[in-house]
Short mmCIF file of C-alpha atoms and ligand atoms in Angstrom, two decimals:
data_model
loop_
_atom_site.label_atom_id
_atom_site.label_comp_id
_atom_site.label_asym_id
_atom_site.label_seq_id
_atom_site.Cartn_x
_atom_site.Cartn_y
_atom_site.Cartn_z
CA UNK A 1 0.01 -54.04 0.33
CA UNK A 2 -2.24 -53.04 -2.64
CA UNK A 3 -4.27 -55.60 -4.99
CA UNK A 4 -1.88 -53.47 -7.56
CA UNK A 5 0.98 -54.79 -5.75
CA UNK A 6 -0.26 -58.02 -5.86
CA UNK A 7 -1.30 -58.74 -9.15
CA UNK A 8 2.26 -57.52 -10.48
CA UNK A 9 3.84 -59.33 -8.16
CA UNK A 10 1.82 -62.33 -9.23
CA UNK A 11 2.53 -62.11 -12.79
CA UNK A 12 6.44 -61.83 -12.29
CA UNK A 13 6.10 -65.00 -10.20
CA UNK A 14 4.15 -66.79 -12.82
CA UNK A 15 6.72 -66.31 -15.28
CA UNK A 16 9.68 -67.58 -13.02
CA UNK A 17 7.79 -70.67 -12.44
CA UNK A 18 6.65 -70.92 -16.38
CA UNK A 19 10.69 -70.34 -16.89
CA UNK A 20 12.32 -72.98 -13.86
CA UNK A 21 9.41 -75.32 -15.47
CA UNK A 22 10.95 -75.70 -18.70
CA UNK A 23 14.27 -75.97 -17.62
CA UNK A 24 13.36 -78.68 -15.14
CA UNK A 25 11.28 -80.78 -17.95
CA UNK A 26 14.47 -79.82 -20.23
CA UNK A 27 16.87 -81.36 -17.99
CA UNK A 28 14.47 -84.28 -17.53
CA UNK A 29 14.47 -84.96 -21.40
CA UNK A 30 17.78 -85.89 -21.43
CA UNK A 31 18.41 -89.45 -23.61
CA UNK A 32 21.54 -91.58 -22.88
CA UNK A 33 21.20 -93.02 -26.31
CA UNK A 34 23.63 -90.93 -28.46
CA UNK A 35 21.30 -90.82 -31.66
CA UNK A 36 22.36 -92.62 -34.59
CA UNK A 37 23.08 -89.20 -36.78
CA UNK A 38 25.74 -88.60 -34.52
CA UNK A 39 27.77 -92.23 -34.60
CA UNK A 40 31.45 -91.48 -35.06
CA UNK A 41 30.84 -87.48 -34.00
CA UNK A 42 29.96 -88.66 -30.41
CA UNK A 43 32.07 -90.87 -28.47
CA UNK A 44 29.95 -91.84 -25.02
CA UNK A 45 32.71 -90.11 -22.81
CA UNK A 46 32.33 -86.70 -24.84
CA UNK A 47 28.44 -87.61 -24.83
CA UNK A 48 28.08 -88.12 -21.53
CA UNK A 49 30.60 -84.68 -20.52
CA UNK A 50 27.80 -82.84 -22.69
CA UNK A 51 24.88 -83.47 -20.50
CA UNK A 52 26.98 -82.71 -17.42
CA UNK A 53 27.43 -79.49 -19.50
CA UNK A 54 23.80 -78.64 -19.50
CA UNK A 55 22.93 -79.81 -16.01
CA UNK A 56 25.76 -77.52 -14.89
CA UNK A 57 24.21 -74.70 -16.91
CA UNK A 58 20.50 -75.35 -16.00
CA UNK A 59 21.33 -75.21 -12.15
CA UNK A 60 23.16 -72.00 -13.01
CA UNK A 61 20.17 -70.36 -14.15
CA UNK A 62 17.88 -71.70 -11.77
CA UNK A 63 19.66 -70.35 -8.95
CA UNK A 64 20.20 -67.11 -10.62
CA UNK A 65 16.75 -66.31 -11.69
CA UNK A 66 15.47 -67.49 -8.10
CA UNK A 67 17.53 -64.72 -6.76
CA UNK A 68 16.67 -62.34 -8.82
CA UNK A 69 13.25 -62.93 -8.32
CA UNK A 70 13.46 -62.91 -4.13
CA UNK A 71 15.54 -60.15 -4.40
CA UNK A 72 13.26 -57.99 -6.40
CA UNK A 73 10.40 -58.74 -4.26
CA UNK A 74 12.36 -57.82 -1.21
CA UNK A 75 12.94 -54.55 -2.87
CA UNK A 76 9.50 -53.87 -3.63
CA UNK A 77 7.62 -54.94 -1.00
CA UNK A 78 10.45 -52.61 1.00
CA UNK A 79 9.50 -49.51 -1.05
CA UNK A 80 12.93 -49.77 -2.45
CA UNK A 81 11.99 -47.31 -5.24
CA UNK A 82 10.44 -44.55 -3.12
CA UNK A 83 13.90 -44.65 -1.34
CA UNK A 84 16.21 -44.80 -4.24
CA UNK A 85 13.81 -41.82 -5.70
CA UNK A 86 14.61 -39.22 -2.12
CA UNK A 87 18.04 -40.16 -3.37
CA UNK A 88 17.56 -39.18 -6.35
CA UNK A 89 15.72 -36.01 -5.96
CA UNK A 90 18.02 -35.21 -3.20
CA UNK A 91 20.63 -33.65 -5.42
CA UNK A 92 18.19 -30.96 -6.89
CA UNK A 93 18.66 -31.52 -10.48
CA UNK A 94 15.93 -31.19 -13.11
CA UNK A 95 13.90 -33.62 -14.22
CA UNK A 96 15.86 -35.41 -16.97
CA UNK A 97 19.57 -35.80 -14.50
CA UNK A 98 17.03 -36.90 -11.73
CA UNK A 99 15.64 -39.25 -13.93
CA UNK A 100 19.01 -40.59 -14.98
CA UNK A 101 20.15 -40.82 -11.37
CA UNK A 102 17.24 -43.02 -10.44
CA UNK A 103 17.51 -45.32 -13.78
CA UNK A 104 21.33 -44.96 -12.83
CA UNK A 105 21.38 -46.44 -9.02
CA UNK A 106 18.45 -49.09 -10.01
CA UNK A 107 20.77 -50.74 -13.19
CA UNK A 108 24.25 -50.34 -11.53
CA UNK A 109 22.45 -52.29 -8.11
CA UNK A 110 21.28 -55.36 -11.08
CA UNK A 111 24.46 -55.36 -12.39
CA UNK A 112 26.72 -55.30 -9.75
CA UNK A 113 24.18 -58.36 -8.34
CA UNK A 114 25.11 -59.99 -12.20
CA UNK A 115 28.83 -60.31 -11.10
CA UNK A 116 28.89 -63.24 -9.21
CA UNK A 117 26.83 -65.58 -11.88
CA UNK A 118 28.90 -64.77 -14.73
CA UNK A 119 32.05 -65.12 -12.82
CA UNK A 120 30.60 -68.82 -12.31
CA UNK A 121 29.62 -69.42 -15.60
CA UNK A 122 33.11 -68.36 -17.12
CA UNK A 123 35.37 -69.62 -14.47
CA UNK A 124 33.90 -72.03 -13.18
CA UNK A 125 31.63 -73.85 -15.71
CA UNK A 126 33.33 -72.79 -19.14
CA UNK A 127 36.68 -73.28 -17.36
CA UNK A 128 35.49 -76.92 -16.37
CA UNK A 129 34.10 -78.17 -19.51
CA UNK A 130 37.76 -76.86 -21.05
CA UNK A 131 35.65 -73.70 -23.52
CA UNK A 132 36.99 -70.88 -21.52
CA UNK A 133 39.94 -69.10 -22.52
CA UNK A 134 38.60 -65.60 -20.93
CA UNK A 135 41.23 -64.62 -18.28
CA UNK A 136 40.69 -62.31 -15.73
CA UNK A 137 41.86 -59.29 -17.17
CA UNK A 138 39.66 -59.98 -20.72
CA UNK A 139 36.45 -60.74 -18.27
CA UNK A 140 37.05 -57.07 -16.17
CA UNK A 141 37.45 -55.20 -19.26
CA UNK A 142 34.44 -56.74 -21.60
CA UNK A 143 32.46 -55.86 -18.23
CA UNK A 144 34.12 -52.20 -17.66
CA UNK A 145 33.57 -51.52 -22.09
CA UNK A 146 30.03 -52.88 -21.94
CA UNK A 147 28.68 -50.94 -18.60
CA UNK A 148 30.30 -48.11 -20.58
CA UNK A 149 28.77 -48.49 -23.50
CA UNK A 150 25.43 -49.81 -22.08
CA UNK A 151 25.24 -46.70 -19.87
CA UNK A 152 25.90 -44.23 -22.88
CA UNK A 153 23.44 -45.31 -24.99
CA UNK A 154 20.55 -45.99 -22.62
CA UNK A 155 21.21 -42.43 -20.64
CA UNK A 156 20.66 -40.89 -24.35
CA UNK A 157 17.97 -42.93 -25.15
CA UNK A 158 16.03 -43.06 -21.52
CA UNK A 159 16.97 -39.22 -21.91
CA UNK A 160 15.17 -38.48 -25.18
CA UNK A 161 11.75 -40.52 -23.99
CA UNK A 162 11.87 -38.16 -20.69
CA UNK A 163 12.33 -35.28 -22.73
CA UNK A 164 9.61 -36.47 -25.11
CA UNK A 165 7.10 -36.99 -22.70
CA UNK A 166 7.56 -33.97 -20.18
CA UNK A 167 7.44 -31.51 -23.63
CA UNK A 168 5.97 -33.06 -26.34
CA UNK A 169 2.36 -33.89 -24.75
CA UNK A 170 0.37 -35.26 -27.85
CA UNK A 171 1.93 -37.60 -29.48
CA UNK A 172 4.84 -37.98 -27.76
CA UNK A 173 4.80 -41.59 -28.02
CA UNK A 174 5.33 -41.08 -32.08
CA UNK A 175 8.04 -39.09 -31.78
CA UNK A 176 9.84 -41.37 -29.29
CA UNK A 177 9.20 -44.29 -31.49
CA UNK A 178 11.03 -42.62 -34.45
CA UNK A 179 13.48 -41.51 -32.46
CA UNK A 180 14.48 -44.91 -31.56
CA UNK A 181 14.16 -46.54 -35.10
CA UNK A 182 16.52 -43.98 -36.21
CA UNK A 183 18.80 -44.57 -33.37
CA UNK A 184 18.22 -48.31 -34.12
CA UNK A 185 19.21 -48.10 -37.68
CA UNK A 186 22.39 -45.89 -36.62
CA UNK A 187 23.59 -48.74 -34.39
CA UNK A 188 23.04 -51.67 -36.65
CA UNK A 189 25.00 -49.36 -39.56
CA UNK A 190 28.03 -48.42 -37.23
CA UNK A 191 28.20 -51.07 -34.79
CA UNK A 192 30.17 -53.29 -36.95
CA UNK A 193 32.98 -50.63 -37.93
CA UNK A 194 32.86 -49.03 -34.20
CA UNK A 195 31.26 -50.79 -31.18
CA UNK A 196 32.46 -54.83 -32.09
CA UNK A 197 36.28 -53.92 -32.55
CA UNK A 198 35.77 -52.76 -29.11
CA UNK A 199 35.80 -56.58 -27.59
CA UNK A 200 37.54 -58.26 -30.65
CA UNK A 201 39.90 -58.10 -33.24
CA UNK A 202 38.95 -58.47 -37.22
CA UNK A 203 41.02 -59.16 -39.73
CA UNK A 204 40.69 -59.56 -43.40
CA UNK A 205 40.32 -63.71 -44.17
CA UNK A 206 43.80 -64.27 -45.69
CA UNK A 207 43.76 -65.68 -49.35
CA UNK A 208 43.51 -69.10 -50.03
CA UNK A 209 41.19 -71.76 -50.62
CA UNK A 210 38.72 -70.70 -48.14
CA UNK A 211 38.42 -67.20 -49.39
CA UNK A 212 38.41 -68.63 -53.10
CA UNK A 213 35.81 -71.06 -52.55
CA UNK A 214 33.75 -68.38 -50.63
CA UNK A 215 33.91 -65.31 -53.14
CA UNK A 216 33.47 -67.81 -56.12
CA UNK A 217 29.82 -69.12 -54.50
CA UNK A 218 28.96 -65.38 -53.42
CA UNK A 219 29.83 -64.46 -57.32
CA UNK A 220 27.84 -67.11 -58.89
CA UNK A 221 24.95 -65.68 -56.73
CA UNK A 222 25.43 -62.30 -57.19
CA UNK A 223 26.26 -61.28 -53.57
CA UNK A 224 28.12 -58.27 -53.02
CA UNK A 225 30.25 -58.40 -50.05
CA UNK A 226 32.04 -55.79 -48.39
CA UNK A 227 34.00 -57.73 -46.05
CA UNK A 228 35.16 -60.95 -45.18
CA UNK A 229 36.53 -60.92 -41.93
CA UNK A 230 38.11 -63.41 -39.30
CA UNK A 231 36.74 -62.43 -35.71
CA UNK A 232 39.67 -64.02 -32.58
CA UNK A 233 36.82 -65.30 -30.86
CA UNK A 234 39.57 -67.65 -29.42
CA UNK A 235 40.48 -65.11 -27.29
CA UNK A 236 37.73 -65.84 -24.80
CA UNK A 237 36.30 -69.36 -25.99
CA UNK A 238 36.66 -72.22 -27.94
CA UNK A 239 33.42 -72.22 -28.58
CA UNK A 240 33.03 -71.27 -32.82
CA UNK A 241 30.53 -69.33 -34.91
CA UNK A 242 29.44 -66.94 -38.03
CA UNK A 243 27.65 -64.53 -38.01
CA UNK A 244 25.95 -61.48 -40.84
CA UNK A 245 26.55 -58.16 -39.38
CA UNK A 246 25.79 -54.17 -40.61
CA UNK A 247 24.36 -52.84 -44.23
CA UNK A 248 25.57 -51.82 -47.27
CA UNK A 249 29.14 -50.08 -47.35
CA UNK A 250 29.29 -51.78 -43.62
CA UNK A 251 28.16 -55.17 -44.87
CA UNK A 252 30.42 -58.09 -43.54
CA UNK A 253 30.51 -61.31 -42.93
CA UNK A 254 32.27 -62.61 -40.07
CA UNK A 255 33.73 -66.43 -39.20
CA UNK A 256 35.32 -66.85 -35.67
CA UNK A 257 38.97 -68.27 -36.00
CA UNK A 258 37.23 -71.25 -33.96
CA UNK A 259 35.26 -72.09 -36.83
CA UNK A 260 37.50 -72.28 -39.70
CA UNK A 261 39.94 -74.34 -37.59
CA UNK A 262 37.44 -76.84 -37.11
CA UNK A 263 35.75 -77.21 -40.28
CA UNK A 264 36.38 -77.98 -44.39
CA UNK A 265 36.12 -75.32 -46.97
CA UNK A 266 32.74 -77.08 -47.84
CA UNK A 267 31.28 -76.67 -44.79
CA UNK A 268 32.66 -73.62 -44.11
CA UNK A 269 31.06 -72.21 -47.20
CA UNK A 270 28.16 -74.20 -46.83
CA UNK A 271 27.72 -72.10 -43.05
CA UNK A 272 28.36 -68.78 -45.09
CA UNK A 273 25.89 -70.02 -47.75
CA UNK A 274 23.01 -70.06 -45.12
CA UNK A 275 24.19 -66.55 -43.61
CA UNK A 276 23.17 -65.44 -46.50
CA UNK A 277 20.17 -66.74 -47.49
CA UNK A 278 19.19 -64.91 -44.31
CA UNK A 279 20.58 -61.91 -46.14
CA UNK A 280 18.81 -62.30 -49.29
CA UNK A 281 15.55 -63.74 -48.41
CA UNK A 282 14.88 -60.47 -46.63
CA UNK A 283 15.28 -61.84 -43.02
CA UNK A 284 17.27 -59.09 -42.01
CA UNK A 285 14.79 -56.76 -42.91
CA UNK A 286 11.99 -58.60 -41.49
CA UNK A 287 13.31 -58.50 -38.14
CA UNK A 288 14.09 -54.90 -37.93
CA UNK A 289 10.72 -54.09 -39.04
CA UNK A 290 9.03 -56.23 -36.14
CA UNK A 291 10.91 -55.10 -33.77
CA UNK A 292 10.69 -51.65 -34.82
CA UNK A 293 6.53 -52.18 -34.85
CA UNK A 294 7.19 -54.22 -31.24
CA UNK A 295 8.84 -50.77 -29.92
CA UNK A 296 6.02 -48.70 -31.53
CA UNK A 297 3.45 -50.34 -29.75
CA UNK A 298 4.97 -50.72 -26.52
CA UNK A 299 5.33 -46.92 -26.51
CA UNK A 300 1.87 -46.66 -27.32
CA UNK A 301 0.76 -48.22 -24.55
CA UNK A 302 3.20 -46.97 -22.11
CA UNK A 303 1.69 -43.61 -23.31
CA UNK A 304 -1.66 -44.76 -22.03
CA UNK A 305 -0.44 -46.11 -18.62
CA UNK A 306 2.39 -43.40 -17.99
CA UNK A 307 -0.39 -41.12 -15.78
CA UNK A 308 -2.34 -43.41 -14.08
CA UNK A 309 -2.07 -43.77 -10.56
CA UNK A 310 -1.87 -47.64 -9.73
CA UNK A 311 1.30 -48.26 -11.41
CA UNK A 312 2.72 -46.24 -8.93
CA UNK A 313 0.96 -47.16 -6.28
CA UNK A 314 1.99 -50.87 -7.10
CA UNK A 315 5.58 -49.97 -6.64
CA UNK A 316 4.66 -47.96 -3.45
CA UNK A 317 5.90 -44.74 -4.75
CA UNK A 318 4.72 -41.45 -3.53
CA UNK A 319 4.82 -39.49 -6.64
CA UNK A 320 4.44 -40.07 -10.44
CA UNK A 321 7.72 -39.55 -11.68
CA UNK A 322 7.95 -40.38 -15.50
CA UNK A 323 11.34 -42.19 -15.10
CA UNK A 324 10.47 -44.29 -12.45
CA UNK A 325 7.15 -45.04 -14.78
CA UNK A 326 9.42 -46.31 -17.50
CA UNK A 327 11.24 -48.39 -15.05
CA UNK A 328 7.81 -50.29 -13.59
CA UNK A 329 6.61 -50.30 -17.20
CA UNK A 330 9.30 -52.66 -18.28
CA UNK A 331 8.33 -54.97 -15.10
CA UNK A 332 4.61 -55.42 -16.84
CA UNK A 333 7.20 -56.11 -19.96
CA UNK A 334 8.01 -59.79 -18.71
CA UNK A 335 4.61 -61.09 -18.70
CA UNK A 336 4.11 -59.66 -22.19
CA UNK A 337 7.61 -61.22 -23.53
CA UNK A 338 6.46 -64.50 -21.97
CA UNK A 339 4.17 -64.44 -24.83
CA UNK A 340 6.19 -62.31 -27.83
CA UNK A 341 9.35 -64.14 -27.08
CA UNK A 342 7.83 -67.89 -28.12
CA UNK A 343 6.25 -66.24 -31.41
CA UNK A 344 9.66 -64.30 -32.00
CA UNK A 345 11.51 -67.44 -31.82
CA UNK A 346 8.95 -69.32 -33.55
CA UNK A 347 9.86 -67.16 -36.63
CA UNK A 348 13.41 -67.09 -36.20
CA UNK A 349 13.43 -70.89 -35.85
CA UNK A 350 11.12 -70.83 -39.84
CA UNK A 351 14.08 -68.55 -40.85
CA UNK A 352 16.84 -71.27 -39.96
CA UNK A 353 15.13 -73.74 -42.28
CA UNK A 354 15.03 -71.42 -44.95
CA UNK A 355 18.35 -70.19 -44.73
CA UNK A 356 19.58 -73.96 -44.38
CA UNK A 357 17.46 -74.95 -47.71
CA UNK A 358 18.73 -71.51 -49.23
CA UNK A 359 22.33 -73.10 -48.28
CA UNK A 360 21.41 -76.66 -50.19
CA UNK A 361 19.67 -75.47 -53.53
CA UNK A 362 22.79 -72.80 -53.95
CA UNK A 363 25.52 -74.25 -52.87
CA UNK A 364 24.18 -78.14 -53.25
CA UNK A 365 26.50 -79.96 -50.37
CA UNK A 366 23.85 -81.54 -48.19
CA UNK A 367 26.18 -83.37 -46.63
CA UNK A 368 28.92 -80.58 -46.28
CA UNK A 369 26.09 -78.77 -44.01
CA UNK A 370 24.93 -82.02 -42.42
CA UNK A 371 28.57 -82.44 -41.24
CA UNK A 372 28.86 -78.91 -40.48
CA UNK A 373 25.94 -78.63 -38.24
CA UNK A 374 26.91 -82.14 -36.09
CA UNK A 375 30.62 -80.82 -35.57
CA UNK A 376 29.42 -77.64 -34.12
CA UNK A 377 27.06 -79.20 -31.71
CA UNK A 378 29.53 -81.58 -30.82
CA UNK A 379 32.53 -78.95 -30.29
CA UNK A 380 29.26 -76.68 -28.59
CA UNK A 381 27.83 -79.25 -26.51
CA UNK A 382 24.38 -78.27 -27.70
CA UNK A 383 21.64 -80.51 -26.37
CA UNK A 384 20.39 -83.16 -28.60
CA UNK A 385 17.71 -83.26 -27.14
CA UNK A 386 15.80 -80.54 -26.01
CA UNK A 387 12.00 -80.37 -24.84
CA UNK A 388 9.48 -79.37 -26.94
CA UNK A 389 8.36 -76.87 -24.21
CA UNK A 390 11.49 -75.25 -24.00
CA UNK A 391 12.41 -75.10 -27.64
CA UNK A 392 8.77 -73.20 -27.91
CA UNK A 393 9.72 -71.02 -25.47
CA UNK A 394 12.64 -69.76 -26.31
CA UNK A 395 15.26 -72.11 -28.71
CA UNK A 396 16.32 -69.55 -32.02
CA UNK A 397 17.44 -72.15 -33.79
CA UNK A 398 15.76 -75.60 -34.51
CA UNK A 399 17.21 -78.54 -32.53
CA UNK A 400 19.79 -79.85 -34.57
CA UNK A 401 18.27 -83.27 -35.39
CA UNK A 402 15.52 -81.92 -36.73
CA UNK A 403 17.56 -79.08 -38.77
CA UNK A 404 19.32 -82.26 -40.30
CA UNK A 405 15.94 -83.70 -40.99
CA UNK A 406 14.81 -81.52 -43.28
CA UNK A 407 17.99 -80.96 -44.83
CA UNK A 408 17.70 -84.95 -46.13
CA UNK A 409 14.20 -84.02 -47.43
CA UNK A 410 15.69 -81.04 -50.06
CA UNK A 411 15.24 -82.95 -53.19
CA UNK A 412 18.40 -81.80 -55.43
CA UNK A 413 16.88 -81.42 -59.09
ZN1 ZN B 501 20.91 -68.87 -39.33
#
């Protein structure tokens, strides 16, 4: 073994244990006081089922990523990719189908490994805590649609960087950067009208007071919509949402049947206020552009590591094949998001507030949203108390207490 091998293999190990760390301290935070926010939201039964819910979950993960982590040091330390390359190479194609055969055998083996947890986490831990209503049939084909999907837009994308690299010498980096934040801005626009109807079903919200309420806040603030739809996220859990999707003429706004079941017109609207203050206070934007930059400069530097000889040799592979290079590059990757991932979040998290006091000066319910926010943790089972540690590492959204917090400081003029 090589002190290349080693220090990769040290760095994936330090951010298992950095991961399995916060989950542990996570789980240890738990409170069995149900905090006073929530009296009359939270009865102790429910309270108590919720923490079971997160235990359940935690151990999940735990187990998962401890797997994944033996198993991928079995396969490297074996030479695993040298073999799965003679494979590849064995069928005499050029370099780009030889490329996509490798990138091929090494995804379908991680997936195919994936089955088992989410089987456990739909049937067995969903089913238990009474969110699932996936049923076989709906679990087989999301899996079948998304490998299909997956697998057509990484072989174009994994096939452009190959192509890139082996013809375009200089520069090649550039090239594959704005080839991906065109492809980028192609998904996000089409997506909603062509890749979502895939797993669910959107209709137009029916008229009533919900819709009223809705287009009569989005007039007064001058927010053009091009869609109001009603996603049947019932078909696969009882577990509710909304969410901002596409641009302009593919603009919508979605609620899951879940949510308006659950919720008032107030709170409702109070939700869709705050989806889109993210709209109009340019968040949207924002986080296309940084992840567009993040893309840009990991290219860059996977241009300056593509030809050099130890990242090979760290994965014990006799030759320097560019497609096996992209596949060790994105192993250096997890070190690196240990560190983007807490400052993406962190942002994301500054977002939430601002959306949420975007919601209150517009729409002025505080306590519509405050309402809002407690049912959906209760009907969620979100944890009330999550640790700091974990939150900085990786929690999108603010904990909810605290999200309530500083909705009671908005001063209403
Ligand atoms: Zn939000």
């Amino acid at each position: 073994m090589n002190i290349y091998t080693l220090i990769m293999l040290f760095f994936i190990i330090a951010v298992y244990l950095v991961e399995t760390a916060a989950n542990l301290l996570n789980v240890k935070n738990i409170s069995n006081n149900i905090p006073p926010e929530f009296d009359g939201y939270f009865d102790r039964e429910k309270y108590s089922k919720a923490q079971e819910y997160l235990k359940a979950n935690t151990k999940l993960s735990v187990i998962s990523s401890t797997f994944f982590l033996t198993a991928q040091i079995i396969f490297i330390v074996l030479k695993g990719f040298n073999y799965v390359n003679t494979i590849a190479v064995s069928f005499s194609f050029g370099t780009i189908l030889t490329g996509l055969v490798f990138a091929g055998i090494v995804f379908s083996a991680f997936e195919i490994l994936k089955i088992p947890f989410s089987v456990y986490s739909v049937f067995i831990i969903e089913e238990n805590f009474g969110f699932n209503k996936m049923n076989v049939k709906t679990f087989i084909s999301d899996l079948l649609k998304s490998w299909i999907i997956t697998a057509i837009i990484g072989a174009v994308i994994f096939a452009a960087i190959l192509w890139l690299f082996a013809n375009v010498y200089r520069y090649a980096w550039l090239y594959a950067f704005a080839a991906i934040v065109i492809f980028e801005l192609f998904i996000t626009f089409i997506a909603p009208v062509t890749i979502m109807p895939l797993f669910n079903k959107y209709t137009s919200l029916e008229d009533g007071e919900l819709k009223n309420s809705i287009e009569e806040y989005a007039k007064k603030e001058n927010f053009k919509m091009k869609g109001l739809f009603k996603m049947d996220g019932s078909k696969r859990s009882t577990k509710s949402n909304a969410f901002f999707t596409g641009f302009g003429k593919f603009r919508r706004i979605v609620l899951f049947d879940t949510l308006i079941q659950k919720h008032t017109v107030d709170g409702l609207t109070s939700i869709l206020a705050h989806e889109m203050g993210h709209f109009k206070l340019g968040h949207i934007v924002k986080h296309i552009i940084f992840s567009s930059a993040l893309s840009g400069i990991m290219l860059f530097i996977f241009s300056l590591l593509i030809d050099k000889a130890w990242l090979y040799d760290a994965f014990f592979m006799r030759t320097q094949d560019i497609y096996a290079g992209i596949i060790f590059f994105s192993f250096l990757y997890a070190p690196v998001s240990l560190i983007i991932s807490p400052i993406l979040s962190y942002f994301s998290r500054k977002h939430e507030y601002e959306a949420d006091l975007y919601s209150i000066t517009t729409y002025r319910k505080p306590q519509a949203m405050i309402n809002a926010l407690k049912k959906l943790s209760v009907d969620n089972m979100s944890n009330l108390y999550p640790h700091k540690f974990k939150v900085f590492l990786e929690y999108s959204h603010p904990p909810v207490l605290e999200r309530i917090k500083a909705i009671n400081r908005i001063k209403l003029g």
